[in-house]
C-alpha positions as CSV (number, residue, x, y, z in Angstrom):
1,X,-22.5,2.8,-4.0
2,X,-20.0,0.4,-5.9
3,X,-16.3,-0.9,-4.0
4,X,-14.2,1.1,-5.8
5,X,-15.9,4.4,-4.4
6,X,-15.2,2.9,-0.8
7,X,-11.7,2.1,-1.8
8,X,-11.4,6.0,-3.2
9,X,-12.7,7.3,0.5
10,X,-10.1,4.7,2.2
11,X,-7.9,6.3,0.0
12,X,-8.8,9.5,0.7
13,X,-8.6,9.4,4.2
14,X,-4.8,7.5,3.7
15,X,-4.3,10.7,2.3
16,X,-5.2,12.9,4.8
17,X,-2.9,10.7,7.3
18,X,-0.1,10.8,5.4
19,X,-0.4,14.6,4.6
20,X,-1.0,14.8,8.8
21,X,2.0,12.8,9.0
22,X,4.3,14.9,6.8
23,X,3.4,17.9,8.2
24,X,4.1,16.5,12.0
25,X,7.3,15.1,10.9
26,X,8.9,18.3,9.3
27,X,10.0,21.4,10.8
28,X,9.5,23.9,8.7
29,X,11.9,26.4,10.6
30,X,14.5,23.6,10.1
31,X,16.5,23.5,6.8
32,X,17.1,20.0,5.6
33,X,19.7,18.9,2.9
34,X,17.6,17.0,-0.1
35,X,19.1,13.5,1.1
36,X,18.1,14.5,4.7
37,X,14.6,15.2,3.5
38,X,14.5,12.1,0.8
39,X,15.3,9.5,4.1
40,X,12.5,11.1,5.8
41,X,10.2,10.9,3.0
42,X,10.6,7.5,2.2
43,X,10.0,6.6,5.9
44,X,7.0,8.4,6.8
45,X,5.3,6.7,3.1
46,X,6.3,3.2,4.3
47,X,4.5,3.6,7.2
48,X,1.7,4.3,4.9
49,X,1.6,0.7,3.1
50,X,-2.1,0.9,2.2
51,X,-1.9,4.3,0.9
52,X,0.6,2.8,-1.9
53,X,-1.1,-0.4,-2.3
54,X,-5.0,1.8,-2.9
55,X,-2.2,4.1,-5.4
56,X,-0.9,1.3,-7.3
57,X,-4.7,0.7,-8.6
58,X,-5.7,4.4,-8.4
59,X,-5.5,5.5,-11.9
60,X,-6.1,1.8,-13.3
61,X,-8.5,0.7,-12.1
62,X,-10.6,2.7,-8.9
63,X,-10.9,6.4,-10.7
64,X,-12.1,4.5,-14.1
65,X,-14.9,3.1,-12.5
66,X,-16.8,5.2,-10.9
67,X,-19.3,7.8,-11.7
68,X,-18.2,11.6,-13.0
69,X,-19.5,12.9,-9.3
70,X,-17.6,10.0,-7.4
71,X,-14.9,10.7,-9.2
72,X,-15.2,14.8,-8.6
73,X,-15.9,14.3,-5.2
74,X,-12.2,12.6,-4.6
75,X,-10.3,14.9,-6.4
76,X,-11.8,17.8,-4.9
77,X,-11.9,16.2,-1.3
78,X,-8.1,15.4,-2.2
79,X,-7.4,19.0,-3.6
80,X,-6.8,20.8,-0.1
81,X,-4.7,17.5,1.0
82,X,-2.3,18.2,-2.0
83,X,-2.3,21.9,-1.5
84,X,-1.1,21.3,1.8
85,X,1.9,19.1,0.6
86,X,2.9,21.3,-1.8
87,X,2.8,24.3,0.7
88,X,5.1,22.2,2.9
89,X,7.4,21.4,0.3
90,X,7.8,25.4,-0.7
91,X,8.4,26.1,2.8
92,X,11.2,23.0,3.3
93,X,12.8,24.1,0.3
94,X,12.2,28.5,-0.7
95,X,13.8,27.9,-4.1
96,X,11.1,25.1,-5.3
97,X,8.2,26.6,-7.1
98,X,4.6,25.6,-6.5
99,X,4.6,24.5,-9.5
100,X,8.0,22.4,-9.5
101,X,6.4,21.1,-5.7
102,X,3.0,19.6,-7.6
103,X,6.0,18.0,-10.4
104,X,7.9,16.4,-7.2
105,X,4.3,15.1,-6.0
106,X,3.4,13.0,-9.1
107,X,7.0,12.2,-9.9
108,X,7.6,11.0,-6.5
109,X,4.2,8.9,-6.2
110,X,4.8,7.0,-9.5
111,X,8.4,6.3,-8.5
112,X,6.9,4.9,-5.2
113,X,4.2,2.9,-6.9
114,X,6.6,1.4,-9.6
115,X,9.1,0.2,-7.1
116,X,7.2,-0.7,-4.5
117,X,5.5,-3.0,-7.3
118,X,8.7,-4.1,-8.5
119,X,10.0,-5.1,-5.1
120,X,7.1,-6.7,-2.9
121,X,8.1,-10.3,-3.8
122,X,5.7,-13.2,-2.9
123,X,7.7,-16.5,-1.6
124,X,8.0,-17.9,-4.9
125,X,10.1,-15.3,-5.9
126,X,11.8,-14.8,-2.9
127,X,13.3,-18.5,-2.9
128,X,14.2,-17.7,-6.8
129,X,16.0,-14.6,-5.6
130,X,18.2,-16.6,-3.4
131,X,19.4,-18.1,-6.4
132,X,23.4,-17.3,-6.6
133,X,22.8,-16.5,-9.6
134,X,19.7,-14.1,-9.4
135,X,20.6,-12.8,-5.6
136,X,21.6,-9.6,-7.8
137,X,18.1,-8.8,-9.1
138,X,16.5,-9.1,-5.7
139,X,15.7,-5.3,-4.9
140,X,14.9,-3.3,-1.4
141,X,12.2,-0.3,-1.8
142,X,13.0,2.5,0.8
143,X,17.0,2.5,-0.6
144,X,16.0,2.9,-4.3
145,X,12.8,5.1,-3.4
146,X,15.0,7.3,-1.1
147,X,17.0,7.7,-3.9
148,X,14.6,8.3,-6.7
149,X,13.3,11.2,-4.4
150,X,16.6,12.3,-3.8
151,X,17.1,12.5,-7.8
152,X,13.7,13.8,-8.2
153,X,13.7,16.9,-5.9
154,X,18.0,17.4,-7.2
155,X,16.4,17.6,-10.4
156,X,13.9,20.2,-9.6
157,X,16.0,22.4,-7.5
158,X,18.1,23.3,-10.1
């Protein structure tokens, strides 16, 4: 009844596309080294630009206003989708706990939101970031995101 419960269902349904999407892109009976499986990650989210762009205003803004019900009926109808990741993850890597799996998730998805914030420029600051003097603060998402998951999973591995 209200735009931000139709953004939480567009969300919703991202989320079940990029959870469809995971699962189709890795084999469970192959093992993957953590920068192997961090370069995948990163790509299979990129294709998923309005997932990150509804989760950069997900806890903000969407799941503030709404009503208790609207706001139940998302998590629950995204419940099974984040089960389903966090299965996945336990069966690419046998020594990461469910729990240290549902860490990886939220860890991973505010790393994504903050640098993917940080690093979609508008033209203004692109032309200031050609700036010989400024080139250095210019900033690509999928290296540093494949690298934050990287750190992220290390972390929780050992």
């Amino acid at each position: 009844s209200t735009k931000e419960e139709i953004f939480l269902e567009f969300l919703k349904q991202d989320l079940i596309k990029w959870r469809k999407d995971l699962v189709k892109s890795f084999d469970t009976k192959k093992k993957y080294s953590v920068s192997k499986f961090a370069q995948e990650w990163a790509r299979i989210l990129i294709k998923h630009k309005r997932l990150l762009e509804l989760l950069s205003i997900m806890f903000i803004y969407l799941e503030r206003n709404v009503s208790v019900e609207s706001f139940m009926d998302f998590k629950f109808g995204t419940k099974d989708e984040m089960e389903a990741v966090t299965n996945l993850l336990c069966e690419l890597f046998p020594k990461l706990s469910p729990e240290n799996a549902g860490k990886f998730i939220y860890l991973q998805m505010g790393s994504a939101v903050g640098l993917s914030q940080m690093t979609d420029y508008n033209d203004v600051q692109l032309d200031a970031l050609e700036h010989p003097e400024l080139c250095h603060l210019k900033a690509d998402f999928e290296p540093l995101y494949t690298s934050s998951v990287e750190y992220i999973m290390n972390g929780l591995l050992d």
